[in-house]
Coordinates of C-alpha atoms and ligand atoms in Angstrom, one line a residue:
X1 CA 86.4 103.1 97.5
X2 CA 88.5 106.1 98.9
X3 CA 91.9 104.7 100.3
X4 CA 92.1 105.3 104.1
X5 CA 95.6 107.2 103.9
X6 CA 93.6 109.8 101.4
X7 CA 91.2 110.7 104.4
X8 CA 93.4 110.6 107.3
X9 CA 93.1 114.4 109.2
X10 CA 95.9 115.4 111.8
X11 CA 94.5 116.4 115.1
X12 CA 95.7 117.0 118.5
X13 CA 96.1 113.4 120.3
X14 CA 93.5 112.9 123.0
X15 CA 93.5 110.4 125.7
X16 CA 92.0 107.4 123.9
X17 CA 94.5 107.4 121.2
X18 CA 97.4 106.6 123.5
X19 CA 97.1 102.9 122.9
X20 CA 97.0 103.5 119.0
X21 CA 100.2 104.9 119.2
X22 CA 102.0 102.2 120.9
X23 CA 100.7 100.0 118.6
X24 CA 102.1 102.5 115.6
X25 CA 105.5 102.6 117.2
X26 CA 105.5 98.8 117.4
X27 CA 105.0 98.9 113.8
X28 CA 107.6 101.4 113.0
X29 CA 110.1 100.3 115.7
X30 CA 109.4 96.6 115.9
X31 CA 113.3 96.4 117.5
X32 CA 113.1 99.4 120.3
X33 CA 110.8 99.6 123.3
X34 CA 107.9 100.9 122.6
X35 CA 106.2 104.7 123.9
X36 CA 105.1 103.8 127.1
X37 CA 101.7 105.2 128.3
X38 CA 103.0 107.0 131.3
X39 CA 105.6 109.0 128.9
X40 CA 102.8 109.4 126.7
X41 CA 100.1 110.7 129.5
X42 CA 102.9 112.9 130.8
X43 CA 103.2 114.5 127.1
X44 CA 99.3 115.0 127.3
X45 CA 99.4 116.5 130.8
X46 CA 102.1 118.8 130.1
X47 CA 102.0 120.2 126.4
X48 CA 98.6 119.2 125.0
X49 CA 98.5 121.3 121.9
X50 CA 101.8 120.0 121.1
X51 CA 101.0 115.9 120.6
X52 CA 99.7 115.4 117.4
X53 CA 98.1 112.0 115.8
X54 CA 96.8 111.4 112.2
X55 CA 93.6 109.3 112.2
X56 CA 91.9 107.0 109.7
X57 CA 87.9 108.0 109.6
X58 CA 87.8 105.2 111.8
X59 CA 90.2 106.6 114.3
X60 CA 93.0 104.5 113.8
X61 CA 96.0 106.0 114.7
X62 CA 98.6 105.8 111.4
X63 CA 100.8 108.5 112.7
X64 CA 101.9 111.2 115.0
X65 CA 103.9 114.0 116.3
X66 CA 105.1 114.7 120.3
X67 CA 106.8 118.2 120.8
X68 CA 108.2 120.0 123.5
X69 CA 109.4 123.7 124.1
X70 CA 112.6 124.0 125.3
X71 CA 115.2 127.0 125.9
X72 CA 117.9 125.9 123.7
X73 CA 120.7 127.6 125.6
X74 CA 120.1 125.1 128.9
X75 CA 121.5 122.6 126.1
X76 CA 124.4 121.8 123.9
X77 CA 124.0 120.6 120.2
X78 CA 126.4 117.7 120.6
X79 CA 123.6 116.3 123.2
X80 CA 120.9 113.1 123.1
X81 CA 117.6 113.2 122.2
X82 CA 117.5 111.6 126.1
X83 CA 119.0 115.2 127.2
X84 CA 116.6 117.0 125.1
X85 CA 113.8 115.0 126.3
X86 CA 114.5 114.4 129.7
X87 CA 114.3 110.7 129.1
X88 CA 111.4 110.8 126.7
X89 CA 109.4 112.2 129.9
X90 CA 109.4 115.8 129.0
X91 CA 109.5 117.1 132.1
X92 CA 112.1 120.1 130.5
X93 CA 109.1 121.3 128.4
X94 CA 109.6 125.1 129.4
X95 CA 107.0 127.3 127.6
X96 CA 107.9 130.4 130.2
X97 CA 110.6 131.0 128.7
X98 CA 111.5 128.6 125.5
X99 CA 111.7 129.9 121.8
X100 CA 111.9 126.5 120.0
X101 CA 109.4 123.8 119.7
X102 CA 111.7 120.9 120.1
X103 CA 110.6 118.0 117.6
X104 CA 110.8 114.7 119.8
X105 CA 108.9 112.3 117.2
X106 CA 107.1 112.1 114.7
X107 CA 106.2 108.7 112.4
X108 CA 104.1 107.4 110.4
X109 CA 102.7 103.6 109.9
X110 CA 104.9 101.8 107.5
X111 CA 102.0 101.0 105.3
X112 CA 100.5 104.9 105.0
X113 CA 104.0 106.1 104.6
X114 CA 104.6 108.2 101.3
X115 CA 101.4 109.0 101.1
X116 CA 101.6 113.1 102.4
X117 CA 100.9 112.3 106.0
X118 CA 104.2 113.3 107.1
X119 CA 103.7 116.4 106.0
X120 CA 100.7 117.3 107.2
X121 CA 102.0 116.4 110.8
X122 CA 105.0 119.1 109.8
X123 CA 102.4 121.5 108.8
X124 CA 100.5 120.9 112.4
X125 CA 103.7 121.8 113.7
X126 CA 104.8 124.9 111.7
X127 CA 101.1 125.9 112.2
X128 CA 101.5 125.5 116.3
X129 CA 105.1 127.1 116.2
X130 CA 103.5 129.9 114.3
X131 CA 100.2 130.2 116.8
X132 CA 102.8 130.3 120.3
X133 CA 104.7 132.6 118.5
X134 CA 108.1 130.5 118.8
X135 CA 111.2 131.5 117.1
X136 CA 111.8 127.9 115.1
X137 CA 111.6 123.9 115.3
X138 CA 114.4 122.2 115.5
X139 CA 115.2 118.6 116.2
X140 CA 117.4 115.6 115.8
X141 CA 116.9 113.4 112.3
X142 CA 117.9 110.6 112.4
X143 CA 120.1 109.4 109.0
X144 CA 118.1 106.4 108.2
X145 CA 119.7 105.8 105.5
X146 CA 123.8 106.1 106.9
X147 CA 123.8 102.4 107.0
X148 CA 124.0 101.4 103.6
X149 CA 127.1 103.9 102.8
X150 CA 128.8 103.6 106.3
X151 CA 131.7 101.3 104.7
X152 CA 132.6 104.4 102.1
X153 CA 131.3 107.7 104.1
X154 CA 131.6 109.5 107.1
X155 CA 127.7 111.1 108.3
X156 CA 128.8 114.4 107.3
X157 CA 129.8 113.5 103.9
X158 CA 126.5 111.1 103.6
X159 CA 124.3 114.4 104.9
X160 CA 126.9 116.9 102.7
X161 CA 125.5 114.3 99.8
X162 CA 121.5 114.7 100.6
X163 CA 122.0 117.9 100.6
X164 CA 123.2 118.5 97.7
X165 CA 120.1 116.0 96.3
X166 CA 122.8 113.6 95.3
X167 CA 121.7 111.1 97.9
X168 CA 118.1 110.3 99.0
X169 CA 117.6 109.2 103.1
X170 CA 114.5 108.4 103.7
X171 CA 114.0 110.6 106.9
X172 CA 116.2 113.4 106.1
X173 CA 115.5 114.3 102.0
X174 CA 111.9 114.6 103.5
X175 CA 112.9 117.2 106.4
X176 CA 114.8 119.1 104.1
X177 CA 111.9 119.1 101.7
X178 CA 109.5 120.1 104.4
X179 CA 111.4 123.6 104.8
X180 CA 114.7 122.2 107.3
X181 CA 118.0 123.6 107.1
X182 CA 120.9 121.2 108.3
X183 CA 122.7 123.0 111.6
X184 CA 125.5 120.1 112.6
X185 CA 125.8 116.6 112.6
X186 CA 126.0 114.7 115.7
X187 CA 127.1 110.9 116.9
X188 CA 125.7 108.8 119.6
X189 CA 122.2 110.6 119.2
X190 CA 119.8 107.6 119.7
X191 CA 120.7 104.4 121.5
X192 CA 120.1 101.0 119.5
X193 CA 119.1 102.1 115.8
X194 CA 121.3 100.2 113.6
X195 CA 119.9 102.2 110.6
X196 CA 121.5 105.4 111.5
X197 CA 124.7 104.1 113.7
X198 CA 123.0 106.5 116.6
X199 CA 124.1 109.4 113.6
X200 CA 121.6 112.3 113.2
X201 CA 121.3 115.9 111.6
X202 CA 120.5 118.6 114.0
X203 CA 118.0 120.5 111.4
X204 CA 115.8 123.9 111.9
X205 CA 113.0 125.6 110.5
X206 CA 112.6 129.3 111.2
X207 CA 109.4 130.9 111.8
X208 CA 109.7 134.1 109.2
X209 CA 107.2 135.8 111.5
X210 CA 109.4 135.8 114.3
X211 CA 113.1 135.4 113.2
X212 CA 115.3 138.2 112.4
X213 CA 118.5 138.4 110.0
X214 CA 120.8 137.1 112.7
X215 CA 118.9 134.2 113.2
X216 CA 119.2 132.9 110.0
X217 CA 122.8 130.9 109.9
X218 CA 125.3 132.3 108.1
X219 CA 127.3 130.0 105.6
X220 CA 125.6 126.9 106.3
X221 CA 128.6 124.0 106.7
X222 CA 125.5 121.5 105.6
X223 CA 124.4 124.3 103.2
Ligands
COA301 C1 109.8 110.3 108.0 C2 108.3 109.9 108.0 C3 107.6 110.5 109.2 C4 107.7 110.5 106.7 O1 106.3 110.3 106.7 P1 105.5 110.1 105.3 O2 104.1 110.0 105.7 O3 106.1 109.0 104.5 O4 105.9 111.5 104.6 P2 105.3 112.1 103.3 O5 104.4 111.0 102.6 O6 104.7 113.4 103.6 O7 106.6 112.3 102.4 C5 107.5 111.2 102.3 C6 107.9 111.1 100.8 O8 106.8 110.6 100.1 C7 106.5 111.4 98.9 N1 105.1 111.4 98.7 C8 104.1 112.0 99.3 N2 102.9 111.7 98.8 C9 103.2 110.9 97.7 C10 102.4 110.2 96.7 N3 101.1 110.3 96.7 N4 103.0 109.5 95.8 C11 104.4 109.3 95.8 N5 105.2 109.9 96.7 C12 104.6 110.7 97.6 C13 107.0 112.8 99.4 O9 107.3 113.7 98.3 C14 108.2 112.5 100.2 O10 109.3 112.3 99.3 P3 110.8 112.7 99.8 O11 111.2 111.8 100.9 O12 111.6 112.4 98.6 O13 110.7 114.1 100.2 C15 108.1 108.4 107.8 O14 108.9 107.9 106.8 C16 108.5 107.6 109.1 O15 107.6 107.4 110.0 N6 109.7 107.0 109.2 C17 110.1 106.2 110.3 C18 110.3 106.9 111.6 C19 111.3 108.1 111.4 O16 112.4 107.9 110.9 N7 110.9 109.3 111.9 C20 111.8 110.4 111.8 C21 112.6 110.5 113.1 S1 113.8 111.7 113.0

């Protein structure tokens, strides 16, 4: 029999699915409070064609993606993912005049992870940066991994390190791999998550249909 994770499709999230990813971020986040449905309904109200799920044939949700479009100079990089979210609410999203699809979440069921998922929920994104004509993605990534070299490493000489491929995180050695560059590195990004001390990478990926030669950084510090 075909495993379930090797027919799961990525579509836009509809209604019905909402409970399906509570449940998924129960699984993923069994410490934090979960998505609730009136974030999630205000997503879907909002910025439709930027929620994304993966399904099972069965239409069990194993993963998903919520974005928003945001004007990136109303913010500064040193900010929350609750400043660059409003509160999870997304009542920012500002597709008049935003240039960057601002990546809010994305995860995937602990038992379908490594199994390509993730990155067809990037390429849902790329593809929906690409269709609105946006300039780039960026978003906060968390450094999953930070806590098991906190005692010997600062964050930006644990991200300097998966950079360079000489350490693996398990959120951010994906990123990069899914076309990310590193911008800065920022403290007190997410409230209660152990795993990365609140640490996090700001990272970008820049549509080459859009950007131009100054919009590509110059001398990366993460580089
Ligand atoms: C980050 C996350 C979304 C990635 O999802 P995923 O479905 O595991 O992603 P993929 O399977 O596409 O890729 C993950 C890894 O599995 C590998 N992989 C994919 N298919 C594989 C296969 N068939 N066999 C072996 N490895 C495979 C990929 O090469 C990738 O390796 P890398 O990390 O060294 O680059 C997932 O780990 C997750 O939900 N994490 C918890 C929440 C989180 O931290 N989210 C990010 C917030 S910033």
């Amino acid at each position: 029999m075909t495993p379930a994770y090797a027919e799961t499709r990525v579509r836009n999230t509809e209604a019905r699915d909402l409970p399906g990813i509570i449940e998924l971020t129960r699984a993923v986040y069994p410490e934090s409070k979960p998505w609730s449905a009136e974030q999630l309904w205000h997503h879907l109200d909002m910025f439709p064609e930027g929620q994304f799920v993966a399904v099972t044939p069965d239409d069990k949700v194993v993963g998903m993606a919520a974005s928003l479009v945001i004007w990136w100079d109303d913010y500064e990089s040193q900010m929350s993912w609750r400043d660059f979210t409003a509160a999870g609410t997304f009542a920012n999203h500002d597709p008049a005049h935003g240039r960057t699809l601002y990546g809010a979440e994305v995860m995937v069921h602990p038992d379908y992870q490594r199994h390509g998922i993730g990155k067809m929920l990037y390429a849902a994104r790329r593809g929906l940066a690409e269709r609105l004509g946006l300039l780039r993605i960026r978003a906060g990534a968390r450094l999953r991994g930070y806590h098991e070299v906190a005692d010997r490493m600062s964050a930006e000489e644990y991200v300097r390190c998966v950079v360079r491929g000489e350490c693996r995180d398990p959120t951010l050695s994906f990123q990069l791999r899914n076309g990310f560059h590193v911008l800065a590195v920022v403290s007190d990004y997410l409230l209660h998550d152990p795993e990365s001390r609140g640490y996090a990478a700001i990272i970008e990926w820049l549509n080459p249909a859009v950007a131009t030669p100054e919009d590509y950084p110059k001398g990366l510090e993460f580089g």
